[in-house]
Amino acid sequence: MLHWRGEELSTKVEALADDLGIGSASEPLDCMGACMTFERNAEIFAENDLAEYLYKVVSGAVRTCRLTSDGRRHIGAFYLPGDVFGFEAGAFHRVCAEALRDCKIRVVRKSRYLARAEADSEFFARLWEHTVRHLERAENHMFLLGRKCAQERIAAFLLDMAKRLPDGNVLELPMSRQDIADYLGLTIETVSRTLTQMERDRILAIPASRRIVLRNRHALVQMNDCMAA
Amino acid sequence: MLHWRGEELSTKVEALADDLGIGSASEPLDCMGACMTFERNAEIFAENDLAEYLYKVVSGAVRTCRLTSDGRRHIGAFYLPGDVFGFEAGAFHRVCAEALRDCKIRVVRKSRYLARAEADSEFFARLWEHTVRHLERAENHMFLLGRKCAQERIAAFLLDMAKRLPDGNVLELPMSRQDIADYLGLTIETVSRTLTQMERDRILAIPASRRIVLRNRHALVQMNDCMAA
DNA sequence: CGTGCGTTTGAGTGAATTCAACGGCTGTGG
DNA sequence: CCACAGCCGTTGAATTCACTCAAACGCACG
């Protein structure tokens, strides 16, 4: 299965990639590679797939996750339009990536972007920056998982989403409660209870389960004081 | 203080760095920059210090950590000889780094290694690999913090240390119980109790508090099944 | 021999989990 | 148009794992 998937993707990409251009992108990957579409819940790559590409979200949203043998799931990150994912040091992916909703994803072959990074120092700097930014996000998230209570985790999550989603105060979340729980290291019930409590406290309004309005951002920031973005 | 530290370090490095050579290192940084020494518990850089250098552990051991306003501490990583740390996308450090014991650290100016990475594709590849490996470690650690019980965290920690420290079965830990707790997102009491229980179960022997002998590695691996290295 | 630090152990508590039931929305089919 | 199933989310009650608080232990050092 591992290789089947890899080859399938490879074929698709080769077919599409002929019309690629290596433009003078201000952002890495923008004018490289091919654009692919994925349906809601489709697998973009699987754990242990060959890691031959970098991915950039054009539209939609993506989660990366891992499963334990006994069924526990952990979501490593959510990716929104503009985000780059799929970095691996080794030959294989260590997480799987799935579309949270219908997605357009730009796909660039590893050898291609590495080659370009060698030749183009501006490009190299951008790529480096993306990678290290990932690292920072991961470090922030570790802190959250290691040393924060449920309320603080939810507050951090909402503020992060508010910064990344288009309208800063009305969040249209692309993910389910279960996804949020698996991202924050909580259960779905705890996520639900905490959100309800925040609504009672007039910190949030939740007109629909996936639409969350921040009514008292200051309160959220206070819960989240300890760490920057 | 922020700038004071930056300038102090800068001065030290300039003084020492005249004898640097840009050798044809098989490992990045090996023949670059200057070697500095730090005493046990000395601060190598502080949170919000200017991030002007990369660091490579020559001997000793290092922790990076963060504090909340209310005193919670989280340790992001431990670095042992050969490890590189100090990557930042922005201008400032987001964690502080402290010597767990007396250390020798090789220090390389950011502008210097970036310049070399542009010129030397082999070097670039190595540097890239180090960075992405960091990212992988961070992802593994997130999983641990998000979805594992105390026993599994300790097992993962011990196996990781066994792989990185010289003698694979007799671990001479450079860090205190409190450090381990803050690294694993537990309390010192939980760490202590879990280790004691593992000793009762004949999985470990603990002849001294910082010397841990792995007696039943298989049992540890089982607790840790869900994730690779 | 006392002091101080790091570690271990014990008892009681609490925050988040588990288990279980209910509520509400959406789409389908009668 | 309503009935129903299926999914997702919420709520409640009981449990549990790790935490907090507290005390004791062991070792190094002056």
PDB file of N, CA and C (backbone and C1' of nucleotides) in Angstrom, chain B residues 149-150 187 189-190 193, chain D residues 17-22:
ATOM      1  N   CYS B 149       0.171   8.218  28.770  1.00  0.00           N
ATOM      2  CA  CYS B 149       0.092   8.222  30.224  1.00  0.00           C
ATOM      3  C   CYS B 149       1.510   8.281  30.802  1.00  0.00           C
ATOM      4  N   ALA B 150       1.572   8.477  32.118  1.00  0.00           N
ATOM      5  CA  ALA B 150       2.859   8.695  32.786  1.00  0.00           C
ATOM      6  C   ALA B 150       3.848   7.575  32.482  1.00  0.00           C
ATOM      7  N   THR B 187       4.717  15.738  37.186  1.00  0.00           N
ATOM      8  CA  THR B 187       5.323  16.303  38.394  1.00  0.00           C
ATOM      9  C   THR B 187       6.480  15.410  38.813  1.00  0.00           C
ATOM     10  N   GLU B 189       6.952  14.105  41.612  1.00  0.00           N
ATOM     11  CA  GLU B 189       6.464  12.953  42.381  1.00  0.00           C
ATOM     12  C   GLU B 189       6.024  11.821  41.463  1.00  0.00           C
ATOM     13  N   THR B 190       5.346  12.177  40.398  1.00  0.00           N
ATOM     14  CA  THR B 190       4.880  11.150  39.463  1.00  0.00           C
ATOM     15  C   THR B 190       6.060  10.460  38.791  1.00  0.00           C
ATOM     16  N   ARG B 193       7.612   8.121  41.468  1.00  0.00           N
ATOM     17  CA  ARG B 193       6.756   6.958  41.706  1.00  0.00           C
ATOM     18  C   ARG B 193       6.805   5.985  40.543  1.00  0.00           C
TER      19      ARG B 193
ATOM     20  P    DC D  17      -6.408   4.599  36.417  1.00  0.00           P
ATOM     21  O5'  DC D  17      -5.277   5.476  35.722  1.00  0.00           O
ATOM     22  C5'  DC D  17      -5.639   6.479  34.769  1.00  0.00           C
ATOM     23  C4'  DC D  17      -5.031   7.804  35.169  1.00  0.00           C
ATOM     24  C3'  DC D  17      -3.593   7.722  35.656  1.00  0.00           C
ATOM     25  O3'  DC D  17      -2.821   8.501  34.763  1.00  0.00           O
ATOM     26  C1'  DC D  17      -4.929   9.055  37.127  1.00  0.00           C
ATOM     27  P    DA D  18      -1.244   8.538  34.818  1.00  0.00           P
ATOM     28  O5'  DA D  18      -0.935   9.956  35.470  1.00  0.00           O
ATOM     29  C5'  DA D  18      -1.473  11.103  34.859  1.00  0.00           C
ATOM     30  C4'  DA D  18      -1.595  12.220  35.865  1.00  0.00           C
ATOM     31  C3'  DA D  18      -0.274  12.658  36.504  1.00  0.00           C
ATOM     32  O3'  DA D  18      -0.140  14.036  36.271  1.00  0.00           O
ATOM     33  C1'  DA D  18      -1.957  12.376  38.154  1.00  0.00           C
ATOM     34  P    DC D  19       1.021  14.931  36.926  1.00  0.00           P
ATOM     35  O5'  DC D  19       0.253  15.695  38.093  1.00  0.00           O
ATOM     36  C5'  DC D  19      -0.869  16.508  37.751  1.00  0.00           C
ATOM     37  C4'  DC D  19      -1.453  17.140  38.994  1.00  0.00           C
ATOM     38  C3'  DC D  19      -0.425  17.911  39.831  1.00  0.00           C
ATOM     39  O3'  DC D  19      -0.869  19.242  40.039  1.00  0.00           O
ATOM     40  C1'  DC D  19      -1.597  16.335  41.184  1.00  0.00           C
ATOM     41  P    DT D  20       0.101  20.266  40.800  1.00  0.00           P
ATOM     42  O5'  DT D  20      -0.388  20.211  42.320  1.00  0.00           O
ATOM     43  C5'  DT D  20      -1.748  20.460  42.623  1.00  0.00           C
ATOM     44  C4'  DT D  20      -1.965  20.355  44.128  1.00  0.00           C
ATOM     45  C3'  DT D  20      -0.928  21.109  44.969  1.00  0.00           C
ATOM     46  O3'  DT D  20      -1.621  21.884  45.931  1.00  0.00           O
ATOM     47  C1'  DT D  20      -1.068  18.839  45.665  1.00  0.00           C
ATOM     48  P    DC D  21      -0.838  22.910  46.859  1.00  0.00           P
ATOM     49  O5'  DC D  21      -0.678  22.116  48.241  1.00  0.00           O
ATOM     50  C5'  DC D  21      -1.808  21.477  48.821  1.00  0.00           C
ATOM     51  C4'  DC D  21      -1.363  20.584  49.964  1.00  0.00           C
ATOM     52  C3'  DC D  21      -0.277  21.187  50.865  1.00  0.00           C
ATOM     53  O3'  DC D  21      -0.658  21.005  52.218  1.00  0.00           O
ATOM     54  C1'  DC D  21       0.332  19.023  50.166  1.00  0.00           C
ATOM     55  P    DA D  22       0.219  21.655  53.411  1.00  0.00           P
ATOM     56  O5'  DA D  22       0.990  20.394  54.007  1.00  0.00           O
ATOM     57  C5'  DA D  22       0.293  19.175  54.252  1.00  0.00           C
ATOM     58  C4'  DA D  22       1.278  18.097  54.642  1.00  0.00           C
ATOM     59  C3'  DA D  22       2.509  18.598  55.419  1.00  0.00           C
ATOM     60  O3'  DA D  22       2.575  17.903  56.658  1.00  0.00           O
ATOM     61  C1'  DA D  22       3.136  17.143  53.660  1.00  0.00           C
TER      62       DA D  22
END
